[in-house]
Short mmCIF file of C-alpha atoms and ligand atoms in Angstrom, two decimals:
data_model
loop_
_atom_site.label_atom_id
_atom_site.label_comp_id
_atom_site.label_asym_id
_atom_site.label_seq_id
_atom_site.Cartn_x
_atom_site.Cartn_y
_atom_site.Cartn_z
CA MET A 19 50.09 110.27 94.41
CA PRO A 20 49.44 114.01 93.68
CA ALA A 21 47.08 114.96 90.84
CA ASN A 22 49.91 116.31 88.78
CA PRO A 23 53.16 114.55 89.70
CA PHE A 24 55.07 116.56 87.09
CA SER A 25 54.27 119.92 88.75
CA CYS A 26 55.19 118.41 92.10
CA TRP A 27 58.54 117.36 90.63
CA VAL A 28 59.07 120.88 89.24
CA VAL A 29 58.40 122.40 92.65
CA ALA A 30 60.73 119.92 94.35
CA THR A 31 63.49 120.54 91.80
CA LEU A 32 63.04 124.29 92.05
CA HIS A 33 63.18 124.05 95.82
CA ALA A 34 66.38 121.99 95.68
CA THR A 35 67.92 124.40 93.16
CA LEU A 36 67.05 127.38 95.37
CA LEU A 37 68.56 125.62 98.37
CA ALA A 38 71.71 124.86 96.42
CA SER A 39 72.09 128.40 95.09
CA ALA A 40 71.43 129.84 98.55
CA ALA A 41 74.14 127.56 99.91
CA LEU A 42 76.55 128.62 97.15
CA SER A 43 75.90 132.35 97.66
CA GLN A 44 76.88 132.07 101.34
CA GLN A 45 79.95 130.01 100.54
CA PRO A 46 82.67 132.73 100.63
CA ALA A 47 81.75 133.95 104.14
CA ARG A 48 81.39 130.38 105.37
CA HIS A 49 84.75 129.34 103.96
CA LYS A 50 86.49 132.43 105.35
CA ASP A 51 85.21 131.64 108.83
CA VAL A 52 86.28 127.97 108.62
CA LEU A 53 89.73 128.79 107.21
CA GLU A 54 90.37 131.31 110.00
CA LEU A 55 89.41 128.71 112.59
CA VAL A 56 91.82 126.17 111.09
CA ASP A 57 94.57 128.79 111.19
CA GLN A 58 93.83 129.52 114.86
CA HIS A 59 94.34 125.87 115.83
CA ALA A 60 97.05 125.00 113.30
CA ALA A 61 100.09 125.49 115.55
CA HIS A 62 98.55 123.41 118.33
CA PHE A 63 97.70 120.47 116.07
CA SER A 64 101.12 120.67 114.41
CA GLU A 65 102.47 119.96 117.90
CA THR A 66 99.98 117.11 118.27
CA SER A 67 101.23 115.62 114.99
CA LYS A 68 104.82 115.88 116.27
CA THR A 69 103.93 114.15 119.54
CA ILE A 70 102.29 111.25 117.64
CA TRP A 71 105.35 111.14 115.36
CA ASP A 72 107.50 110.78 118.50
CA TYR A 73 105.25 108.00 119.87
CA ALA A 74 105.47 106.07 116.54
CA GLU A 75 103.19 103.25 117.70
CA LEU A 76 102.35 100.22 115.54
CA GLY A 77 98.85 99.13 114.47
CA TYR A 78 96.51 98.24 117.37
CA LYS A 79 99.26 99.34 119.81
CA GLU A 80 98.58 103.06 119.34
CA GLN A 81 97.44 103.61 122.94
CA LYS A 82 99.21 106.93 123.52
CA SER A 83 98.42 108.34 120.07
CA SER A 84 94.75 107.39 120.32
CA ALA A 85 94.45 108.72 123.88
CA LEU A 86 96.03 112.03 122.87
CA LEU A 87 93.59 112.55 119.98
CA GLN A 88 90.66 111.56 122.22
CA ARG A 89 91.75 114.12 124.83
CA GLU A 90 92.06 116.85 122.19
CA LEU A 91 88.61 116.17 120.76
CA GLN A 92 87.02 115.89 124.20
CA ALA A 93 88.58 119.19 125.25
CA ALA A 94 87.13 120.76 122.09
CA GLY A 95 83.61 119.62 123.03
CA PHE A 96 83.22 116.24 121.31
CA ARG A 97 81.62 113.25 123.05
CA VAL A 98 84.07 110.36 122.82
CA GLN A 99 83.15 106.69 122.61
CA ALA A 100 86.39 104.78 123.21
CA SER A 101 87.53 101.20 122.43
CA VAL A 102 84.83 100.50 119.87
CA ALA A 103 84.54 97.45 117.56
CA ASP A 104 86.71 95.23 119.82
CA GLU A 105 89.64 97.51 118.96
CA PRO A 106 91.16 99.06 122.10
CA THR A 107 92.57 102.05 120.17
CA ALA A 108 89.53 102.75 117.96
CA PHE A 109 87.17 105.56 118.93
CA VAL A 110 84.39 107.77 117.63
CA ALA A 111 84.14 111.44 118.68
CA THR A 112 80.80 113.14 118.01
CA TYR A 113 79.53 116.71 118.00
CA GLY A 114 75.96 117.85 117.34
CA GLN A 115 72.92 115.85 116.40
CA GLY A 116 70.55 115.01 113.58
CA GLU A 117 71.18 114.99 109.85
CA PRO A 118 73.34 115.13 107.91
CA VAL A 119 75.97 112.91 109.54
CA ILE A 120 79.42 113.81 108.23
CA ALA A 121 82.46 111.71 109.14
CA ILE A 122 86.13 112.68 109.07
CA LEU A 123 88.50 109.71 109.15
CA GLY A 124 91.71 109.73 111.21
CA GLU A 125 94.63 107.24 111.31
CA PHE A 126 97.65 107.23 113.62
CA ASP A 127 99.64 103.97 113.26
CA ALA A 128 103.34 103.81 112.36
CA LEU A 129 105.38 101.32 110.31
CA PRO A 130 107.91 98.81 111.65
CA GLY A 131 111.65 99.42 111.23
CA LEU A 132 111.36 102.93 109.78
CA SER A 133 112.42 104.98 112.79
CA GLN A 134 113.95 108.20 111.47
CA THR A 135 114.98 111.59 112.85
CA ALA A 136 113.61 114.73 111.20
CA THR A 137 116.86 115.18 109.27
CA PRO A 138 117.64 114.92 105.55
CA ASP A 139 120.00 111.95 106.00
CA ARG A 140 119.26 108.37 107.09
CA SER A 141 119.43 108.35 110.86
CA ALA A 142 117.15 106.33 113.13
CA VAL A 143 115.87 107.72 116.43
CA LEU A 144 116.12 104.12 117.64
CA ALA A 145 117.50 101.34 115.42
CA ASP A 146 114.79 99.00 114.05
CA ALA A 147 112.05 100.88 115.92
CA PRO A 148 108.81 101.96 114.20
CA GLY A 149 108.52 105.28 112.35
CA HIS A 150 105.80 107.40 110.76
CA ALA A 151 106.81 106.66 107.18
CA CYS A 152 103.22 106.88 105.89
CA GLY A 153 102.65 110.20 107.69
CA HIS A 154 99.71 108.90 109.74
CA ASN A 155 100.80 111.22 112.57
CA LEU A 156 99.84 114.07 110.23
CA LEU A 157 96.75 112.23 109.01
CA GLY A 158 95.27 111.77 112.48
CA ALA A 159 96.20 115.22 113.77
CA GLY A 160 95.17 117.00 110.53
CA ALA A 161 91.77 115.29 110.53
CA ALA A 162 91.32 116.35 114.18
CA LEU A 163 92.31 119.92 113.29
CA ALA A 164 89.62 119.94 110.58
CA ALA A 165 87.03 118.46 112.97
CA VAL A 166 87.74 120.96 115.76
CA ALA A 167 87.62 123.98 113.42
CA LEU A 168 84.43 122.74 111.73
CA LYS A 169 82.77 122.11 115.11
CA GLU A 170 83.52 125.67 116.24
CA HIS A 171 82.13 127.00 112.97
CA MET A 172 78.95 124.94 113.44
CA GLU A 173 78.53 126.10 117.02
CA ARG A 174 79.11 129.75 116.18
CA ASN A 175 76.68 129.69 113.26
CA HIS A 176 74.06 127.36 114.76
CA VAL A 177 74.62 124.80 112.02
CA SER A 178 72.61 121.63 112.65
CA GLY A 179 73.82 118.12 111.93
CA THR A 180 76.24 115.56 113.33
CA LEU A 181 80.00 115.76 112.91
CA ARG A 182 82.06 112.69 113.76
CA TYR A 183 85.77 112.02 113.93
CA TYR A 184 86.56 108.33 113.46
CA GLY A 185 89.77 107.25 115.17
CA THR A 186 90.64 104.27 112.96
CA PRO A 187 93.58 102.14 114.10
CA ALA A 188 95.92 99.77 112.26
CA GLU A 189 95.45 101.02 108.69
CA GLU A 190 98.79 99.42 107.82
CA GLY A 191 97.66 95.82 107.42
CA GLY A 192 95.32 95.57 110.41
CA HIS A 193 92.15 96.57 108.50
CA GLY A 194 90.88 98.58 111.46
CA LYS A 195 88.07 100.22 109.50
CA VAL A 196 86.62 96.91 108.29
CA TYR A 197 85.86 95.87 111.88
CA MET A 198 84.43 99.33 112.63
CA LEU A 199 82.13 98.97 109.61
CA ARG A 200 81.07 95.51 110.83
CA ALA A 201 80.25 96.94 114.24
CA GLY A 202 77.74 99.22 112.48
CA LEU A 203 79.60 102.42 113.37
CA PHE A 204 79.16 103.91 109.89
CA ARG A 205 75.53 102.83 109.42
CA ASP A 206 74.00 106.33 109.64
CA VAL A 207 76.86 108.28 108.01
CA ASP A 208 75.87 110.36 104.96
CA VAL A 209 79.35 111.29 103.70
CA ALA A 210 82.88 110.35 104.79
CA LEU A 211 85.82 112.72 104.26
CA GLN A 212 89.43 111.56 104.34
CA TRP A 213 92.92 112.60 103.38
CA HIS A 214 96.35 111.03 103.06
CA PRO A 215 99.90 112.43 103.06
CA SER A 216 101.63 112.46 99.66
CA ASP A 217 104.09 114.55 97.66
CA VAL A 218 101.36 116.28 95.61
CA ASN A 219 98.18 118.23 96.35
CA GLY A 220 95.13 116.67 94.73
CA VAL A 221 91.71 115.11 95.12
CA THR A 222 91.54 111.33 95.56
CA ASN A 223 88.45 110.20 93.66
CA GLY A 224 88.69 106.42 93.70
CA GLY A 225 91.79 104.55 92.61
CA ALA A 226 93.31 102.48 95.42
CA LEU A 227 93.85 98.77 94.74
CA ALA A 228 91.67 96.10 96.27
CA MET A 229 93.91 93.81 98.32
CA ASN A 230 93.62 90.37 99.90
CA SER A 231 96.22 88.92 102.24
CA ALA A 232 96.73 85.71 104.20
CA ARG A 233 99.33 83.55 105.88
CA PHE A 234 99.60 80.11 104.25
CA LEU A 235 100.88 77.84 107.02
CA PHE A 236 101.83 74.31 105.91
CA HIS A 237 102.20 71.42 108.37
CA GLY A 238 104.37 68.43 107.43
CA THR A 239 106.33 65.76 109.27
CA ALA A 240 109.79 66.37 110.72
CA ALA A 241 112.58 63.85 110.12
CA HIS A 242 116.38 63.70 110.00
CA ALA A 243 117.17 65.08 106.56
CA ALA A 244 120.08 62.63 106.03
CA ILE A 245 119.26 59.50 108.06
CA ALA A 246 115.52 59.22 107.30
CA PRO A 247 114.40 61.78 104.70
CA GLU A 248 111.77 59.33 103.41
CA ARG A 249 109.95 59.70 106.73
CA GLY A 250 109.71 63.47 106.34
CA ARG A 251 107.06 65.56 104.58
CA SER A 252 108.51 69.02 104.06
CA ALA A 253 106.33 72.03 104.77
CA LEU A 254 109.05 74.15 103.13
CA ASP A 255 108.63 72.18 99.89
CA ALA A 256 104.97 73.15 99.94
CA VAL A 257 105.86 76.82 100.47
CA MET A 258 108.33 76.74 97.56
CA LEU A 259 105.92 74.94 95.24
CA MET A 260 103.26 77.48 96.12
CA GLY A 261 105.64 80.36 95.35
CA ASN A 262 106.61 78.82 92.03
CA ALA A 263 103.00 78.22 91.03
CA VAL A 264 102.17 81.85 91.86
CA GLU A 265 104.97 82.89 89.46
CA PHE A 266 103.35 80.81 86.68
CA LEU A 267 99.95 82.23 87.59
CA ARG A 268 101.18 85.79 86.96
CA GLU A 269 101.09 85.23 83.20
CA HIS A 270 97.42 84.29 83.29
CA ILE A 271 95.88 87.00 85.44
CA PRO A 272 95.13 90.62 84.43
CA SER A 273 98.44 92.42 84.05
CA ASN A 274 97.44 95.22 86.42
CA SER A 275 97.37 92.70 89.29
CA ARG A 276 100.07 92.60 91.95
CA VAL A 277 101.08 89.49 93.91
CA HIS A 278 103.90 89.62 96.46
CA TYR A 279 104.96 87.36 99.28
CA VAL A 280 107.60 86.57 101.88
CA ILE A 281 108.56 83.34 103.63
CA THR A 282 107.97 84.04 107.31
CA ASN A 283 108.93 80.53 108.44
CA GLY A 284 111.20 78.32 106.34
CA GLY A 285 112.17 75.74 108.93
CA ALA A 286 114.80 75.64 111.68
CA ALA A 287 117.88 73.90 110.22
CA PRO A 288 118.90 72.23 106.93
CA ASN A 289 119.30 68.83 108.59
CA ILE A 290 115.71 68.77 109.86
CA VAL A 291 112.87 68.31 107.38
CA PRO A 292 110.69 71.33 108.29
CA ASP A 293 107.37 70.33 109.80
CA THR A 294 106.03 73.89 109.56
CA ALA A 295 106.64 76.61 107.00
CA GLU A 296 104.69 79.71 106.12
CA LEU A 297 104.21 81.97 103.11
CA TYR A 298 102.69 85.40 103.80
CA LEU A 299 101.09 86.71 100.60
CA TYR A 300 99.29 89.83 99.30
CA ALA A 301 97.33 89.98 96.03
CA ARG A 302 95.93 93.20 94.54
CA ASN A 303 93.90 94.46 91.61
CA PRO A 304 92.10 97.76 90.88
CA SER A 305 88.79 95.88 90.99
CA SER A 306 87.53 93.93 94.00
CA GLU A 307 85.51 91.69 91.67
CA VAL A 308 88.56 90.79 89.51
CA LEU A 309 90.65 90.23 92.63
CA LYS A 310 88.14 87.70 93.93
CA GLY A 311 88.79 85.51 90.87
CA VAL A 312 92.58 85.81 91.28
CA TRP A 313 92.32 85.04 94.99
CA ASP A 314 90.27 81.88 94.43
CA ARG A 315 93.05 80.60 92.16
CA ILE A 316 95.74 81.42 94.74
CA LEU A 317 93.77 79.42 97.33
CA LYS A 318 93.69 76.48 94.86
CA ILE A 319 97.48 76.77 94.43
CA GLY A 320 97.87 76.47 98.20
CA GLN A 321 95.71 73.34 98.24
CA GLY A 322 97.68 71.93 95.31
CA ALA A 323 101.00 72.51 97.06
CA ALA A 324 99.69 70.67 100.13
CA LEU A 325 98.47 67.78 97.98
CA MET A 326 101.80 67.44 96.17
CA THR A 327 103.81 67.34 99.38
CA GLU A 328 101.42 65.39 101.61
CA THR A 329 101.27 68.29 104.00
CA THR A 330 98.22 70.12 105.33
CA LEU A 331 97.41 73.78 104.83
CA ASP A 332 96.03 76.30 107.28
CA VAL A 333 95.06 79.64 105.67
CA ARG A 334 95.28 82.12 108.53
CA GLU A 335 94.69 85.77 109.27
CA VAL A 336 92.85 86.44 106.05
CA GLY A 337 92.74 90.17 105.51
CA GLY A 338 91.51 92.41 102.76
CA THR A 339 90.33 95.80 101.64
CA THR A 340 88.25 96.85 98.64
CA ASN A 341 89.22 99.33 95.97
CA LEU A 342 88.23 102.96 96.51
CA LEU A 343 84.95 103.94 94.83
CA PRO A 344 84.82 107.40 93.24
CA ASN A 345 82.08 109.94 93.88
CA ASP A 346 81.75 112.55 91.15
CA PRO A 347 79.66 115.27 92.85
CA LEU A 348 81.89 115.12 95.91
CA SER A 349 85.05 115.15 93.81
CA LYS A 350 83.97 118.34 92.03
CA ALA A 351 83.20 120.10 95.32
CA ALA A 352 86.48 118.83 96.81
CA GLN A 353 88.49 120.02 93.81
CA ARG A 354 86.93 123.51 93.97
CA ASN A 355 87.72 123.71 97.66
CA LEU A 356 91.30 122.46 97.39
CA GLN A 357 91.94 125.02 94.65
CA GLU A 358 90.48 127.73 96.86
CA VAL A 359 92.71 126.69 99.78
CA GLY A 360 95.77 126.46 97.50
CA GLY A 361 99.16 124.87 98.16
CA PHE A 362 102.08 126.23 100.13
CA HIS A 363 105.71 127.27 99.70
CA TYR A 364 108.90 126.43 101.54
CA THR A 365 110.94 128.84 103.63
CA ALA A 366 114.66 129.07 102.75
CA GLU A 367 115.40 126.63 105.56
CA GLU A 368 112.79 124.12 104.36
CA LYS A 369 114.10 124.46 100.81
CA HIS A 370 117.57 123.57 102.01
CA PHE A 371 116.21 120.54 103.92
CA ALA A 372 114.28 119.39 100.83
CA GLN A 373 117.30 119.75 98.51
CA GLU A 374 119.48 117.76 100.89
CA LEU A 375 116.82 115.06 101.24
CA GLN A 376 116.33 114.82 97.48
CA LYS A 377 120.03 113.90 97.11
CA SER A 378 119.16 110.50 98.62
CA LEU A 379 116.46 109.75 96.02
CA PRO A 380 117.05 107.56 92.95
CA ALA A 381 118.18 109.42 89.79
CA GLY A 382 115.29 111.26 88.17
CA ALA A 383 112.90 110.79 91.10
CA ALA A 384 113.17 114.26 92.66
CA GLY A 385 110.23 116.54 91.87
CA ALA A 386 110.17 120.33 91.51
CA LEU A 387 110.14 121.97 94.94
CA ASP A 388 107.69 124.67 93.91
CA SER A 389 105.15 121.97 92.97
CA THR A 390 103.93 122.12 96.59
CA GLY A 391 102.21 125.36 95.55
CA LEU A 392 100.20 123.63 92.81
CA ILE A 393 96.96 121.65 92.84
CA GLN A 394 96.72 118.64 90.51
CA PRO A 395 93.84 118.73 88.01
CA LEU A 396 90.89 116.48 88.84
CA ARG A 397 91.38 113.09 87.20
CA GLY A 398 89.45 109.87 87.08
CA ALA A 399 91.09 106.79 88.55
CA ASP A 400 93.52 105.10 86.14
CA PRO A 401 93.29 101.29 86.52
CA ASN A 402 96.87 100.97 85.25
CA ALA A 403 98.44 103.57 87.54
CA ALA A 404 100.64 102.40 90.40
CA ALA A 405 98.63 102.58 93.61
CA ALA A 406 98.52 101.32 97.17
CA SER A 407 95.62 99.84 99.11
CA THR A 408 93.68 101.27 102.03
CA ASP A 409 90.83 100.24 104.29
CA VAL A 410 89.23 103.58 103.36
CA GLY A 411 88.17 101.52 100.30
CA ASP A 412 85.79 99.53 102.50
CA VAL A 413 84.28 102.75 103.85
CA SER A 414 83.75 103.94 100.26
CA TRP A 415 81.70 100.78 99.50
CA ASN A 416 79.36 101.66 102.39
CA VAL A 417 79.22 105.47 102.44
CA PRO A 418 79.85 108.18 99.80
CA THR A 419 83.52 109.02 100.36
CA ILE A 420 85.94 111.63 99.04
CA GLY A 421 89.50 112.48 99.93
CA PHE A 422 92.54 114.65 99.41
CA THR A 423 96.27 114.19 99.24
CA THR A 424 98.61 117.02 100.13
CA ALA A 425 102.33 117.54 99.64
CA THR A 426 103.49 116.61 103.14
CA PHE A 427 106.46 114.70 101.68
CA VAL A 428 109.26 116.44 99.77
CA PRO A 429 108.43 116.13 96.02
CA GLY A 430 109.65 112.77 94.72
CA VAL A 431 109.52 111.08 98.13
CA ALA A 432 107.30 107.99 98.27
CA ALA A 433 105.39 106.78 101.32
CA HIS A 434 106.91 103.95 103.41
CA THR A 435 110.45 105.34 103.18
CA TRP A 436 112.69 106.98 105.78
CA GLN A 437 112.52 110.16 103.69
CA ALA A 438 108.73 110.23 104.21
CA ALA A 439 109.17 109.72 107.96
CA ALA A 440 111.68 112.61 108.04
CA SER A 441 109.29 114.96 106.18
CA ALA A 442 106.35 113.96 108.40
CA GLY A 443 108.23 114.97 111.55
CA MET A 444 108.94 118.60 110.61
CA SER A 445 107.40 121.80 109.27
CA ILE A 446 107.13 120.61 105.63
CA GLY A 447 104.80 117.82 106.67
CA GLN A 448 102.90 120.09 109.01
CA LYS A 449 102.33 122.72 106.29
CA GLY A 450 100.85 120.04 104.05
CA MET A 451 98.70 118.83 106.94
CA ILE A 452 97.21 122.31 107.41
CA VAL A 453 96.27 122.47 103.71
CA ALA A 454 94.50 119.12 104.10
CA ALA A 455 92.70 120.24 107.26
CA LYS A 456 91.44 123.36 105.47
CA ALA A 457 90.20 121.39 102.46
CA LEU A 458 88.44 118.87 104.72
CA ALA A 459 86.88 121.52 106.93
CA VAL A 460 85.47 123.71 104.14
CA THR A 461 84.14 120.62 102.33
CA GLY A 462 82.50 119.52 105.58
CA ALA A 463 80.98 123.00 105.99
CA ASP A 464 79.58 122.79 102.44
CA LEU A 465 77.98 119.42 103.20
CA PHE A 466 76.29 120.77 106.33
CA SER A 467 74.84 123.77 104.51
CA ASP A 468 74.12 122.33 101.05
CA ARG A 469 71.57 119.55 101.33
CA GLN A 470 71.61 119.06 97.58
CA LEU A 471 75.31 118.19 97.61
CA VAL A 472 74.62 115.40 100.13
CA LEU A 473 71.69 114.13 98.03
CA ASP A 474 73.81 114.19 94.86
CA ALA A 475 76.63 112.33 96.64
CA LYS A 476 74.19 109.64 97.78
CA ALA A 477 72.65 109.31 94.32
CA ASP A 478 76.11 108.89 92.77
CA PHE A 479 76.99 106.32 95.44
CA ARG A 480 73.90 104.27 94.57
CA HIS A 481 74.87 104.49 90.91
CA GLN A 482 78.44 103.31 91.69
CA MET A 483 77.11 100.39 93.68
CA GLU A 484 74.70 99.18 90.99
CA GLY A 485 75.33 95.45 90.49
CA LYS A 486 77.83 95.37 93.37
CA THR A 487 77.53 94.02 96.91
CA TYR A 488 79.99 94.90 99.62
CA GLN A 489 81.59 91.78 100.99
CA SER A 490 84.89 91.76 102.84
CA VAL A 491 87.15 88.75 102.33
CA ILE A 492 87.73 88.76 106.10
CA PRO A 493 85.74 85.83 107.51
CA VAL A 494 82.60 86.79 109.43
CA GLY A 495 83.26 86.50 113.15
CA GLN A 496 87.04 86.98 112.83
CA LYS A 497 88.23 89.31 115.58
CA PRO A 498 90.61 92.23 114.88
CA PRO A 499 94.16 90.79 114.72
CA LEU A 500 95.38 92.86 117.68
CA ASN A 501 98.81 91.19 117.77
CA TYR A 502 99.43 91.02 114.03
CA ARG A 503 102.58 93.11 114.28
CA ASP A 504 104.22 90.88 116.89
CA LYS A 505 105.31 88.29 114.32
CA GLN A 506 107.02 90.70 111.93
ZN1 LIG B 614 101.01 103.22 104.33
ZN1 LIG B 615 98.99 105.46 104.86
#
């Protein structure tokens, strides 16, 4: 220990402050360089986003989309490690070496049944085929655009550190990132940056819902439903009792929980007592800890339904993601940068497209078209706000994480709709994608040049994790469900 630890602390603090102010004073030139580089590559990656939109591949089947992004990053000078974490379409692309290690997350999977042309009226490219209704074509290509521009900036300015693009498959229900975390691929990452398509421009500082999912498969005994019903034990009865019990449970769990389910197998014919039946269920809550309690009760309901009907229960394909942890120092830097980048405005043609598209929205849902030029104020996560779930949540429980949304969808359009798929396949979506790429790239540049920002992000992460332990609900040893889309 030094003779005077206080003076040592003063020197260290002063040193850190000087580093931070030096980093800030160089910020305008640094940002200008990065923004110009994004602009130079923007048209090319808009094309990339359109090609992935055309491919519209489902989770874990994104071979062409993943290969295209790998080729782009390799051509730009990244080293690509393909098929990681037992996921054929997952990859990690790396540039540079040493600390800090900054990750940019990319997704590229589509959604089933939402095939849609880039037109303002409902029209499938191919009936019942997948479509990019969550805009992950923009997400993956926009993140790659940010990574390529940031890499060129680093090379040009001799910036040290490691930049990684994570190609993360099957975000829509396949939990691709959870398996990548388990494979240790994020172990040395200092900060993870992410973005997601939306109808507003803002910073995402926490807020997604923790989610658990599973298939509850009941096994009974088949019998003729009229001649010998007493010999039968109905798996469908168990499914229906489970559904009913979940409805009663709703009253006695925190009201900001969500539980929803479908019957994926209800038997073959009314005159055969079903020997198998399956309920596929999701449960969500803003807090992973609260959700664990709710989930344990849902598992008991399943056991109770089996007991009542003399059937057996097989809980299969357990999946889950955590809520998204906030990071305050990162959120402030991200907000500053998004405001600096600014939003965008429609051309007359885009305005016409947006107005036509908005005619298909429910009354009162359409937002102001000029809101794409605005940046939302920085807000804390509201535990009562409607939200979705994402496996980025799991990353945020392991690594300081911050993200953006940008207005890639026409204002008022929600994700997972044909209107979102239409917006994601044309210039409106691409303009939003470029805003996101700029915000990601300048924030990445700040992290490489401002050591104090990385230290602050890590300190805030430790604070957020106090009293918490990351534990995925996915059983240890479970392999990625590569064929999970086949049954839907
Ligand atoms: Zn989605
Ligand atoms: Zn999504």
